[in-house]
Short mmCIF file of C-alpha atoms and ligand atoms in Angstrom, two decimals:
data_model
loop_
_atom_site.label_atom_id
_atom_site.label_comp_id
_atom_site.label_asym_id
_atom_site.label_seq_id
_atom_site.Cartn_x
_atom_site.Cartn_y
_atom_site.Cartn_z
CA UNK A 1 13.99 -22.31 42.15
CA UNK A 2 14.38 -18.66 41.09
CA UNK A 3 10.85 -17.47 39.59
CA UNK A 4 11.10 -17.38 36.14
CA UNK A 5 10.85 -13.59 34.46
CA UNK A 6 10.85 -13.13 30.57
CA UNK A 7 9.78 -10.27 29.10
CA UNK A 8 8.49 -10.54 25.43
CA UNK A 9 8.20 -7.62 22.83
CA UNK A 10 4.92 -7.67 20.70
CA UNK A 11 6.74 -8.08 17.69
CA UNK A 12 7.15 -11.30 17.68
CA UNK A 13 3.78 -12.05 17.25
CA UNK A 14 1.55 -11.20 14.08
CA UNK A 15 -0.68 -8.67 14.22
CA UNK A 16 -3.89 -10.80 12.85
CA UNK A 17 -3.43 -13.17 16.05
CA UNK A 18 -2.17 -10.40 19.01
CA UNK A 19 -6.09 -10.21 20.12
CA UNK A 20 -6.02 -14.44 21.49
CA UNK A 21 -3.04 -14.33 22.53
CA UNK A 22 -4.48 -14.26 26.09
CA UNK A 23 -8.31 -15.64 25.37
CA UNK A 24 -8.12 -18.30 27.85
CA UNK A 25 -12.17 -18.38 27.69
CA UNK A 26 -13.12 -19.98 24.46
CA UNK A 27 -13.46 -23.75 24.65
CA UNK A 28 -12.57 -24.49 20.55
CA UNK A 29 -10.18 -22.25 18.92
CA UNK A 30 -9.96 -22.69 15.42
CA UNK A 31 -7.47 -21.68 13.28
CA UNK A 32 -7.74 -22.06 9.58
CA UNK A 33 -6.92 -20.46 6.55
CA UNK A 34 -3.60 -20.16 3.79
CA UNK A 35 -0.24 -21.63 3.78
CA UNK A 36 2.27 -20.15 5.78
CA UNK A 37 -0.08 -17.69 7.58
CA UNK A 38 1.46 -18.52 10.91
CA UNK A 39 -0.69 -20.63 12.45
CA UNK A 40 0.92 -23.39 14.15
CA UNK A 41 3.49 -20.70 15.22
CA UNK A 42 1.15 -18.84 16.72
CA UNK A 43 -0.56 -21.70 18.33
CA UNK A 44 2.71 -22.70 19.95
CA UNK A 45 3.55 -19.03 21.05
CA UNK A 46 0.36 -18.70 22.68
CA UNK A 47 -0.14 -22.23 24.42
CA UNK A 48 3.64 -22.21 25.75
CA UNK A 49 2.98 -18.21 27.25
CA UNK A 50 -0.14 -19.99 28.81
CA UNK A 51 1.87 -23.22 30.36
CA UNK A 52 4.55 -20.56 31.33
CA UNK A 53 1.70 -18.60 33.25
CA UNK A 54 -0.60 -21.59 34.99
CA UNK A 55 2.28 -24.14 36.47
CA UNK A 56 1.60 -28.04 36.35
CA UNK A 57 -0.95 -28.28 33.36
CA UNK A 58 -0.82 -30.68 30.95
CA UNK A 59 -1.95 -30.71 27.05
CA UNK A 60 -1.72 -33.20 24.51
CA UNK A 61 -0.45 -32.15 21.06
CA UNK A 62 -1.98 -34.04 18.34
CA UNK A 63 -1.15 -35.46 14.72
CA UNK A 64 -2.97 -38.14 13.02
CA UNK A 65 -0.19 -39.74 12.17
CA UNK A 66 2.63 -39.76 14.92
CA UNK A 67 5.79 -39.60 12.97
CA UNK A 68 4.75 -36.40 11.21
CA UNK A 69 4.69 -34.95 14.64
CA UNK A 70 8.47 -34.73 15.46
CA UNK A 71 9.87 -33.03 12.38
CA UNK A 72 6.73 -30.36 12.75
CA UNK A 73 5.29 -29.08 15.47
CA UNK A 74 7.23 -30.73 18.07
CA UNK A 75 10.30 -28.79 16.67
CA UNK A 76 8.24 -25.60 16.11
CA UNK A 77 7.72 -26.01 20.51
CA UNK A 78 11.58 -26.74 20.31
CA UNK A 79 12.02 -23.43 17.90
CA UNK A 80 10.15 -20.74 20.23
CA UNK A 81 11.80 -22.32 23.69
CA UNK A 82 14.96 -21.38 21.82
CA UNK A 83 14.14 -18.22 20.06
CA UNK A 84 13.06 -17.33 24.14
CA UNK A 85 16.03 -18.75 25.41
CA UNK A 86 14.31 -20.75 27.21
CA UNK A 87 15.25 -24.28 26.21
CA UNK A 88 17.96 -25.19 27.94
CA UNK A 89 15.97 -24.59 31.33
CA UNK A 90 13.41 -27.00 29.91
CA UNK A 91 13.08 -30.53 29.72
CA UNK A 92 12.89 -32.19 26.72
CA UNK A 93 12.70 -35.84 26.10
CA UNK A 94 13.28 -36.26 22.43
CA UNK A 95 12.52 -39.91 22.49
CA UNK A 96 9.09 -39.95 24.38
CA UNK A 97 8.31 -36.31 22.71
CA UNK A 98 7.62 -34.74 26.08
CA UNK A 99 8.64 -31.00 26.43
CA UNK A 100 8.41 -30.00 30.15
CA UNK A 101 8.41 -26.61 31.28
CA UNK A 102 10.74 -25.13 34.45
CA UNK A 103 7.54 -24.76 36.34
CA UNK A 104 6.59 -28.58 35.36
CA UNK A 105 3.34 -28.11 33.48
CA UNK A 106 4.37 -30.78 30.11
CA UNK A 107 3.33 -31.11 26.57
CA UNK A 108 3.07 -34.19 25.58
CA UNK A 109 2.77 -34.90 21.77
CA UNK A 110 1.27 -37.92 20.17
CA UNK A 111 -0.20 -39.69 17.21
CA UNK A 112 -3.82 -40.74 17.19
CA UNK A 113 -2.33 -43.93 15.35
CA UNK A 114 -1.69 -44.59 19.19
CA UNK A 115 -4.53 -44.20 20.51
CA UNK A 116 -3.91 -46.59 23.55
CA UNK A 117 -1.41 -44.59 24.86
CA UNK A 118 -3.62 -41.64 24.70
CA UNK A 119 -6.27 -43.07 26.69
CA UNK A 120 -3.58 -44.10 29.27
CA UNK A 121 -3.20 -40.28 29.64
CA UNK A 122 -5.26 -38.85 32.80
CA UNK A 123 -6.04 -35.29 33.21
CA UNK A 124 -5.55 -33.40 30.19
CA UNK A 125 -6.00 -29.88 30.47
CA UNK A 126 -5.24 -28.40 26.98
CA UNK A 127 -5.33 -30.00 23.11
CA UNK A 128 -4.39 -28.92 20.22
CA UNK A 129 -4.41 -30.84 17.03
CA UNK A 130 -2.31 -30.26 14.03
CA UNK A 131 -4.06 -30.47 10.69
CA UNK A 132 -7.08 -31.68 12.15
CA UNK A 133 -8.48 -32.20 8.99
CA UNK A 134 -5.95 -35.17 9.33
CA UNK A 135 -8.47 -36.49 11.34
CA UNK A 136 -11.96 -37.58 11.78
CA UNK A 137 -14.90 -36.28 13.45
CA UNK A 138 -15.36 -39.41 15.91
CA UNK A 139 -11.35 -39.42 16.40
CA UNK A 140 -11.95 -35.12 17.31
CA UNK A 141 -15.20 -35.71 19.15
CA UNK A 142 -13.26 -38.87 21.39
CA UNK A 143 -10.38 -36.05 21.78
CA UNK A 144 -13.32 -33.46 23.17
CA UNK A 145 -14.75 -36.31 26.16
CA UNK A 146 -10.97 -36.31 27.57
CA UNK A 147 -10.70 -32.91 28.33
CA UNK A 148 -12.40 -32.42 31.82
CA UNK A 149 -9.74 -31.53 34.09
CA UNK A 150 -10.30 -29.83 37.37
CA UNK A 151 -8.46 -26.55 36.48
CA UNK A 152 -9.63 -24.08 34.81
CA UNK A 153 -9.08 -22.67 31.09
CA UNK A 154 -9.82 -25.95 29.28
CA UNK A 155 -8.61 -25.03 25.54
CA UNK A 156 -8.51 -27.12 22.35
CA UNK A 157 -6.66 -25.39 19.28
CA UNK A 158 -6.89 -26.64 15.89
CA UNK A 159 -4.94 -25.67 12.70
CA UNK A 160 -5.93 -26.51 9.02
CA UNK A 161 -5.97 -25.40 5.44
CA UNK A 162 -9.29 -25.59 4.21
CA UNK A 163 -9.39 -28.65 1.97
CA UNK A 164 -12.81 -29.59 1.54
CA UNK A 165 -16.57 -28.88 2.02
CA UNK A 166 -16.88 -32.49 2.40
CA UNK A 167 -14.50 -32.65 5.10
CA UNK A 168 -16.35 -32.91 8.83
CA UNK A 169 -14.54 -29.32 9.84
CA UNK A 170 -16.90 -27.45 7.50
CA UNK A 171 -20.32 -29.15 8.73
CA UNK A 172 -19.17 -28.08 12.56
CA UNK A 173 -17.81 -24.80 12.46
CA UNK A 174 -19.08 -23.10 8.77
CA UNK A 175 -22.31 -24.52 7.20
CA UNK A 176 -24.41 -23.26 9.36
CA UNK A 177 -22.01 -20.72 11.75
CA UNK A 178 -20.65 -21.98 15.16
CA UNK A 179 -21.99 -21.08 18.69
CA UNK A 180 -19.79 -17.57 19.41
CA UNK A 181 -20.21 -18.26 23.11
CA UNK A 182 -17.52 -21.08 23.76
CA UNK A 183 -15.50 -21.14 20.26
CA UNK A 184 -13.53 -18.81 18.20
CA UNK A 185 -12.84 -19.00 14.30
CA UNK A 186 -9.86 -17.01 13.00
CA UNK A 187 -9.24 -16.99 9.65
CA UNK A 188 -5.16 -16.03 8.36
CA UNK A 189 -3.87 -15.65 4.95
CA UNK A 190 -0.02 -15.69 3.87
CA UNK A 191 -0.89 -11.58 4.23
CA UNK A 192 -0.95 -12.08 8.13
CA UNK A 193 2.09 -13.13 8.51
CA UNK A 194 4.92 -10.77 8.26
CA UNK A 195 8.13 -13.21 8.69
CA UNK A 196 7.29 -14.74 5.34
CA UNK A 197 10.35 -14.65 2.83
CA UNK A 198 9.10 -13.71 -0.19
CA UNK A 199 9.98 -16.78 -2.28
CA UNK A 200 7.28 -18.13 -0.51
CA UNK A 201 4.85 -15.79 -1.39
CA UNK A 202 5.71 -15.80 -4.96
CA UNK A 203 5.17 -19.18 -5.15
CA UNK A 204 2.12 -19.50 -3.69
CA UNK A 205 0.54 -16.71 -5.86
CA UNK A 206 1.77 -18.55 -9.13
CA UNK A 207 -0.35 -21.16 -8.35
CA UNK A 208 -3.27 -19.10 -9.79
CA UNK A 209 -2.57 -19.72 -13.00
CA UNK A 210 -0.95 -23.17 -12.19
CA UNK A 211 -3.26 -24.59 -9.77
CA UNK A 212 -6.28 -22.84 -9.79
CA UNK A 213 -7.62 -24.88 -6.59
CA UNK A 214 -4.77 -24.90 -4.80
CA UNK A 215 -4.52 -21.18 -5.06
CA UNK A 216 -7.77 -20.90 -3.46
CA UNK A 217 -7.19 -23.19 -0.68
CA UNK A 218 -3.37 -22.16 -0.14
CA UNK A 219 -3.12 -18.61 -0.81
CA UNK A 220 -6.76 -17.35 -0.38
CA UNK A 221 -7.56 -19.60 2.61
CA UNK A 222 -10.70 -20.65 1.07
CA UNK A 223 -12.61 -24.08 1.13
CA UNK A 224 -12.17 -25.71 -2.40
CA UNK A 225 -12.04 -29.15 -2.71
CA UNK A 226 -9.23 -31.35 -3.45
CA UNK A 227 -11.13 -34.42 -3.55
CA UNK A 228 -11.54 -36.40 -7.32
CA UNK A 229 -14.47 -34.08 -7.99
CA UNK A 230 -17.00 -36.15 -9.95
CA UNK A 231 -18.07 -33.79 -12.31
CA UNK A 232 -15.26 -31.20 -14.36
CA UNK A 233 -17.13 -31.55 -17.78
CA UNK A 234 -19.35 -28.35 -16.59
CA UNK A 235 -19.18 -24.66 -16.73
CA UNK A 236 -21.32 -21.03 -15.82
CA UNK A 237 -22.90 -19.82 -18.16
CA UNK A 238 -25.16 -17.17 -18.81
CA UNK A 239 -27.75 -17.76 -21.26
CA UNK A 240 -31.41 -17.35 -21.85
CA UNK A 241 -32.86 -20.36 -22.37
CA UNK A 242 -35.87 -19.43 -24.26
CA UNK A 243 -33.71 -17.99 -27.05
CA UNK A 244 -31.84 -21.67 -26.88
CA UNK A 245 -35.19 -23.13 -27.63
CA UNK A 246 -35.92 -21.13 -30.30
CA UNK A 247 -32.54 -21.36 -32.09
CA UNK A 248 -32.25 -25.36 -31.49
CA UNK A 249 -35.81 -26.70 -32.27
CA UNK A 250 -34.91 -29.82 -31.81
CA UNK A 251 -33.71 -29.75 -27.96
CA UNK A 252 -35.47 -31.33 -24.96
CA UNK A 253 -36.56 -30.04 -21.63
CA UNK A 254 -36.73 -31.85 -18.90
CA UNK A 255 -37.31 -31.79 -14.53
CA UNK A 256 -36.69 -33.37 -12.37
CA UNK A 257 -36.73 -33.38 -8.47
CA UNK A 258 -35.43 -35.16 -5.40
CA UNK A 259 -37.18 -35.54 -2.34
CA UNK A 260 -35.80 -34.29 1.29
CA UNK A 261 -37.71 -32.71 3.76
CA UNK A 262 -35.81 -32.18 7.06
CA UNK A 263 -32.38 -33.17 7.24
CA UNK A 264 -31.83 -32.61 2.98
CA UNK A 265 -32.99 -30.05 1.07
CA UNK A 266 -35.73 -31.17 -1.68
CA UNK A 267 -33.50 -29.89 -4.60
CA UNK A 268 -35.47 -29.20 -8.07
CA UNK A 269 -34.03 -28.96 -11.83
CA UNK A 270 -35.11 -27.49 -15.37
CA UNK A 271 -32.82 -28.65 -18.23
CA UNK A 272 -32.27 -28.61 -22.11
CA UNK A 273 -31.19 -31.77 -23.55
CA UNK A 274 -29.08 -30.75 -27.00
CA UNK A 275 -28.53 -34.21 -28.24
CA UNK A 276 -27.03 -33.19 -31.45
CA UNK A 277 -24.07 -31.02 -29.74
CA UNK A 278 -24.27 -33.37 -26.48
CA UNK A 279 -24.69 -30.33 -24.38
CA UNK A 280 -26.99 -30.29 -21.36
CA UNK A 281 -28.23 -26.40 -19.96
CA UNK A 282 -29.26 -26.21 -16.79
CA UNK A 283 -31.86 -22.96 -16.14
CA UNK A 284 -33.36 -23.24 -12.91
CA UNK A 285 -33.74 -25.23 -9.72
CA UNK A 286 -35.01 -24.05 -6.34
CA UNK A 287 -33.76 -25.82 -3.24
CA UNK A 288 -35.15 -26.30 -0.04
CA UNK A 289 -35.60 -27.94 3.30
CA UNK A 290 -38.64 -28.70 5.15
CA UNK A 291 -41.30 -28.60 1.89
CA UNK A 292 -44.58 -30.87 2.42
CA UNK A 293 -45.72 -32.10 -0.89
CA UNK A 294 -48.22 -29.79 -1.09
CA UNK A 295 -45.89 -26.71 -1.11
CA UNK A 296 -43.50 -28.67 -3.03
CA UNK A 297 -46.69 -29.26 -5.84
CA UNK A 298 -46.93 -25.12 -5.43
CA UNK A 299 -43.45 -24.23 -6.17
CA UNK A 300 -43.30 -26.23 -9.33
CA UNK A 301 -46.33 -24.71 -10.46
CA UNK A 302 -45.69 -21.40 -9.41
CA UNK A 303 -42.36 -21.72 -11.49
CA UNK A 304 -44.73 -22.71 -14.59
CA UNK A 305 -43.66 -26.50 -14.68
CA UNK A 306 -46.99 -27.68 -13.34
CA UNK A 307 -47.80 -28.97 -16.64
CA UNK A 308 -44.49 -30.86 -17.88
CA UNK A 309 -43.11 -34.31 -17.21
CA UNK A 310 -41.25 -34.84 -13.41
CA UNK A 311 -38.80 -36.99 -13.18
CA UNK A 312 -38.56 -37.73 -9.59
CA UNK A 313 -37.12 -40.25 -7.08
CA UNK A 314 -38.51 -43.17 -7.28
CA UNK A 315 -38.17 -44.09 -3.35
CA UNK A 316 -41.30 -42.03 -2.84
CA UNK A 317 -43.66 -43.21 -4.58
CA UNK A 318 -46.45 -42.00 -2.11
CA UNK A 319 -45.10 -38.70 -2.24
CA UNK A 320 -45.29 -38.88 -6.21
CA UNK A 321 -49.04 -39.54 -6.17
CA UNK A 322 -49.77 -36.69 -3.21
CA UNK A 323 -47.54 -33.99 -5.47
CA UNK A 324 -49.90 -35.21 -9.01
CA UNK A 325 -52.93 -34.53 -6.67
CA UNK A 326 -51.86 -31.31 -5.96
CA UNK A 327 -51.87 -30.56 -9.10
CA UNK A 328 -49.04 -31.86 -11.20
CA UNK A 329 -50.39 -34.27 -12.98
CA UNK A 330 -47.38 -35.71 -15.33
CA UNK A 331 -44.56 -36.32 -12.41
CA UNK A 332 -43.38 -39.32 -12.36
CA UNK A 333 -40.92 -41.85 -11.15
CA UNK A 334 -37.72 -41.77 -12.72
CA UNK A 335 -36.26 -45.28 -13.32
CA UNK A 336 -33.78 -46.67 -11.01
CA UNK A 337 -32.52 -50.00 -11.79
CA UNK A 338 -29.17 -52.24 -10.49
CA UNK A 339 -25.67 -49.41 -10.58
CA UNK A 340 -28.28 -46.28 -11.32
CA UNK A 341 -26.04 -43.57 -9.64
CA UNK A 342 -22.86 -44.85 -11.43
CA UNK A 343 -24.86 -45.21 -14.79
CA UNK A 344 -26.22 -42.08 -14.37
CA UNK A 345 -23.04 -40.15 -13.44
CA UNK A 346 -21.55 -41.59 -16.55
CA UNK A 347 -24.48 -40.79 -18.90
CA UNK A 348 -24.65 -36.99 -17.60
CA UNK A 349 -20.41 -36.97 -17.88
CA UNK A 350 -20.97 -37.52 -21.71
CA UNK A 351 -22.65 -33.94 -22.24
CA UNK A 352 -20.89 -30.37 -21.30
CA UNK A 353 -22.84 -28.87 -18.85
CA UNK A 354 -23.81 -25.53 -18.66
CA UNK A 355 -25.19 -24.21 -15.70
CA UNK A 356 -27.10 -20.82 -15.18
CA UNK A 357 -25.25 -18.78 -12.86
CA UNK A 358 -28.82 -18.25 -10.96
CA UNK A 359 -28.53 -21.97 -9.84
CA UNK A 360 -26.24 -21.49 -7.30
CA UNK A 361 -27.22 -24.51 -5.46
CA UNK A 362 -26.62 -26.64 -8.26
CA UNK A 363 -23.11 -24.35 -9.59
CA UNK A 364 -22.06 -25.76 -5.47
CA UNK A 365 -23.03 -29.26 -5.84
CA UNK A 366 -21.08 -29.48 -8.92
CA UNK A 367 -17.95 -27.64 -7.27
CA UNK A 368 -17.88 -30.33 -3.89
CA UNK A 369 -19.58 -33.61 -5.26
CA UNK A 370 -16.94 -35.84 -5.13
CA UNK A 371 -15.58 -40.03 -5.17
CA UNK A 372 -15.09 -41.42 -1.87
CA UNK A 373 -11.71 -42.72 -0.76
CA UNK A 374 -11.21 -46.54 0.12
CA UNK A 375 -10.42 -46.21 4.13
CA UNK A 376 -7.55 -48.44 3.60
CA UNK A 377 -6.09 -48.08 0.39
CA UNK A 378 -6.68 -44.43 0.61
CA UNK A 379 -7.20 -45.38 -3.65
CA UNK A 380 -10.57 -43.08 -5.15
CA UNK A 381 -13.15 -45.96 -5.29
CA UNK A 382 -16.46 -46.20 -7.73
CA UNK A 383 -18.71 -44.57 -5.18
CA UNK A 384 -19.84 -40.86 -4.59
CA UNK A 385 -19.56 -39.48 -1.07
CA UNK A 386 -23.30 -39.04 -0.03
CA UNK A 387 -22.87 -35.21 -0.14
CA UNK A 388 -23.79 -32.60 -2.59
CA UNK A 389 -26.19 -34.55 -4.09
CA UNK A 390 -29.35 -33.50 -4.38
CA UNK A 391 -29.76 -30.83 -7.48
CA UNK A 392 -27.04 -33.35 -9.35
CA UNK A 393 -29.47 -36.63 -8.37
CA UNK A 394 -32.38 -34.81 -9.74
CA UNK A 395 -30.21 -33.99 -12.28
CA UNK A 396 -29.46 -37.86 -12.97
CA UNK A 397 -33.69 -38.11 -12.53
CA UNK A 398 -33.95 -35.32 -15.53
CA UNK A 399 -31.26 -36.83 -18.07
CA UNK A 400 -33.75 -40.07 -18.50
CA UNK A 401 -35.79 -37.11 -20.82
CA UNK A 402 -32.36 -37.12 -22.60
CA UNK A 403 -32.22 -41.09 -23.48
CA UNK A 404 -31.93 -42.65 -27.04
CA UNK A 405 -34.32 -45.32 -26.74
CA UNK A 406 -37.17 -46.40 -29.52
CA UNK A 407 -38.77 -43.68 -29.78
CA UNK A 408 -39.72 -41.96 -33.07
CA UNK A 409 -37.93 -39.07 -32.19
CA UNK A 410 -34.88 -40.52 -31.33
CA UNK A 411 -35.17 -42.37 -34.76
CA UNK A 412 -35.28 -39.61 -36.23
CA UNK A 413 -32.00 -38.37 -35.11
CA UNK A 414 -29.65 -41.27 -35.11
CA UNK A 415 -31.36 -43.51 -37.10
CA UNK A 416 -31.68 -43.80 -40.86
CA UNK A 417 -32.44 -40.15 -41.42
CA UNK A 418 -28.70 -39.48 -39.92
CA UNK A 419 -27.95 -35.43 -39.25
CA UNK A 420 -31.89 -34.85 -39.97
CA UNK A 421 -33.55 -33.18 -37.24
CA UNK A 422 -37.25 -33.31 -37.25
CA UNK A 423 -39.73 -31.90 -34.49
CA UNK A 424 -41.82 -34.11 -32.92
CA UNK A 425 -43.40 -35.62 -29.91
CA UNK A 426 -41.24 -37.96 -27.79
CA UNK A 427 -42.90 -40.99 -25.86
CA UNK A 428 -40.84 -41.09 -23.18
CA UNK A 429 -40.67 -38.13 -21.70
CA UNK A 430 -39.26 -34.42 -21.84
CA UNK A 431 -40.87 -32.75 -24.82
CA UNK A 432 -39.68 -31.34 -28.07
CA UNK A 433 -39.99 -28.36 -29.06
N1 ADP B 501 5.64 -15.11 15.03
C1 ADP B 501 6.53 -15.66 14.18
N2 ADP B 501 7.86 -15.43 14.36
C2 ADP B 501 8.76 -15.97 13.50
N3 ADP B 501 8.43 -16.73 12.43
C3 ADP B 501 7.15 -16.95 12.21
C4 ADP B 501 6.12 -16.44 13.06
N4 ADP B 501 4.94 -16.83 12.59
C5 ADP B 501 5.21 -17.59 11.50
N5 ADP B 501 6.52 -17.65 11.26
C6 ADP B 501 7.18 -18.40 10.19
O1 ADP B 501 6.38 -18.36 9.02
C7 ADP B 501 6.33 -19.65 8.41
C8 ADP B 501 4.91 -20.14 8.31
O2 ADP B 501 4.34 -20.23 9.58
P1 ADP B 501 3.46 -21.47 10.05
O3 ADP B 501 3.10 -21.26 11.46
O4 ADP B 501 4.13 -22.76 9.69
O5 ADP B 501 2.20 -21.28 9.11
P2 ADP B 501 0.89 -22.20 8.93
O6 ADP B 501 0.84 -23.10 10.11
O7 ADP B 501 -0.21 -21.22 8.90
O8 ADP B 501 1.07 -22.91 7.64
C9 ADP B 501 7.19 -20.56 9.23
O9 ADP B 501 8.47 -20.64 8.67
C10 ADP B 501 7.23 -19.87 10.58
O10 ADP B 501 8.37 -20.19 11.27
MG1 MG B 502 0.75 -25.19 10.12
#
């Protein structure tokens, strides 16, 4: 057969992605960003330049779900080979979603609901996956052991809109970076791509006023979550607390803290209870891996909370009595009895929330902690995904200051003496100012 010769104008490509077009090097190429910024086409543009270039390769084209994959991406391969005139000297086979090339290197597309078949695959040279948040990290880390072929270039692509912080895509390539020597992030907004129509674009930005989350995900190609988030009754704000004190005598402040040490973060939190308005005001945390329980004892006391009442998690009891060694005497555990998370959640999702903007740990916890999905169902079930957790447990740990139980204070308030507010000391806990 006649060698093949196209020649292909730059144009066609947008600008933001012209620089991988030929990076052949980097082992996990990761695409993420807006809507419409051109990613799968470029993707496609790039991987079928490549398969023109090396002949007989072979890469698997991946969708969670196999069904989605003809009426997307397997038509975007179709929509280049044609835009390229260069279908009609390829073979496709619409039914087994193969697309093979004139110099025989194949694409073969498939769903990871058959997962069979893929093993049955030998030699895989390439993969990309389509909306790989789709899928999960085992299912992507399987995909990774397959790729071992004997030629060189060994690639795996990966498109997604940034949907969630809880998601396994931000752990591995944006918590804590990625390793620049074998992978390559790019991120691409609707801005990068210059064949949008502008409908499009309009659209998308009206979502800022509509859809405030999916603007940030969609059009600003941010993370954002659009998971049940488990707390919306909260909000910044900036306010000094001591002038709160003074202007609500009645409130209660409370801390509390929850252990980690290497793989968490030990996550501490002041708060003022206003049981009156049902507001809670959150004024400072600190938040940290790796703290022994004598440096954790330091930090509270360096903060000035050495003296008050620690609510803290009751798992540890050993390191509750090491931390009141080292100095603060009143921490304590918090209770935990049968459904404590759930009953907790719900108590704290009676107050409004206010949260100083300097706890930033605690403003992020708030923004990503969110219900876990029933695997099957795919229905938001009564349980928490075990993820930004730690300032909002402590938090939990804290709100026990906030309790109506028998004390005389709490008697005061919504007992006979209705609407009366007197100062006084509580018994359990927190302290009234
Ligand atoms: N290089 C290109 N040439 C022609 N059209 C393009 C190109 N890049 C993107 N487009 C068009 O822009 C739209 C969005 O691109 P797409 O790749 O689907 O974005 P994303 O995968 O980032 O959501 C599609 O209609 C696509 O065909
Ligand atoms: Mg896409």
């Amino acid at each position: 057969m006649e060698p093949l010769k196209i020649t292909i104008k730059k144009e066609i490509f947008n600008d933001a992605y012209l620089p991988q077009l030929q990076n052949y090097q980097s082992r996990f190429n990761v695409y993420y960003g807006g809507a419409g910024s051109g990613k799968s086409h470029f993707v496609v543009q790039k991987m079928i330049l490549k398969y023109l270039e090396f002949p007989n390769r072979k890469c698997l084209v991946i969708r969670k779900v196999g069904n989605s994959l003809r009426d997307s991406i397997f038509e975007l391969f179709k929509t280049v080979l044609s835009d390229w005139q260069l279908l009609n000297r390829c073979e496709v086979k619409d039914s087994l979603l193969h697309i093979i090339l004139p110099n025989g290197s194949i694409f073969i597309f498939k769903g990871l609901d058959d997962s069979e078949k893929i093993k049955s695959i030998a030699n895989i040279d390439d993969i990309i996956v389509e909306e790989c948040t789709e899928i999960d990290k085992q299912e992507f880390s399987q995909l990774g052991l397959r790729l071992r072929s004997k030629n060189p270039y060994n690639q795996i692509h990966v498109m997604f809109n940034p949907i969630s912080k809880s998601n396994w895509v931000y752990e591995m390539w944006f918590q804590n970076g990625y390793d620049s020597s074998d992978t390559v992030v790019i991120k691409t907004t609707y801005k990068d791509n210059k064949f949008l129509p502008d409908d499009y674009i309009n659209a998308l930005l009206k979502m800022k006023e509509t859809d405030p989350v999916y603007y940030r995900i969609y059009a600003l190609g941010e993370f954002a979550s659009l998971d049940k988030l488990i707390y919306t009754n909260w909000e910044e704000l900036d306010f000094n607390w001591r002038e709160l004190m003074k202007e609500r005598p009645y409130v209660i402040a409370s801390f509390a803290l929850d252990f980690g040490y290497i793989n968490d973060p030990s996550a501490f939190v002041a708060m003022i209870g206003d049981l009156v308005h049902k507001e809670i005001y959150i004024f400072d945390e600190f938040y940290e891996k790796g703290l022994m329980n004598d440096a954790l004892a330091q930090k509270i006391i360096k903060k000035g909370y050495g003296k008050e009442i620690i609510f803290a998690d009751s798992a540890e009891r050993k390191s509750i009595d090491e931390i009141k060694k080292y100095g603060v005497p009143r921490i304590k555990p918090a209770k935990k009895g049968k459904d404590s998370i759930i009953n907790g959640i719900q108590f704290l999702k009676q107050f409004k929330i206010y949260v100083h903007p300097s706890c930033v740990n605690t403003i992020e916890e708030l923004k990503n902690y969110a219900w876990k999905k029933d695997k099957i169902t795919k229905e938001y079930i009564n349980v928490p995904i075990d993820m930004y957790n730690h300032c909002l447990d402590a938090a939990r740990y804290g709100a026990q200051g906030f309790k109506i139980g028998n004390t005389t204070y709490d008697r005061k308030i919504y007992g006979k003496g209705k609407g009366v507010i007197r100062i006084g000391k509580t018994k359990r806990g927190g302290k009234v100012f």
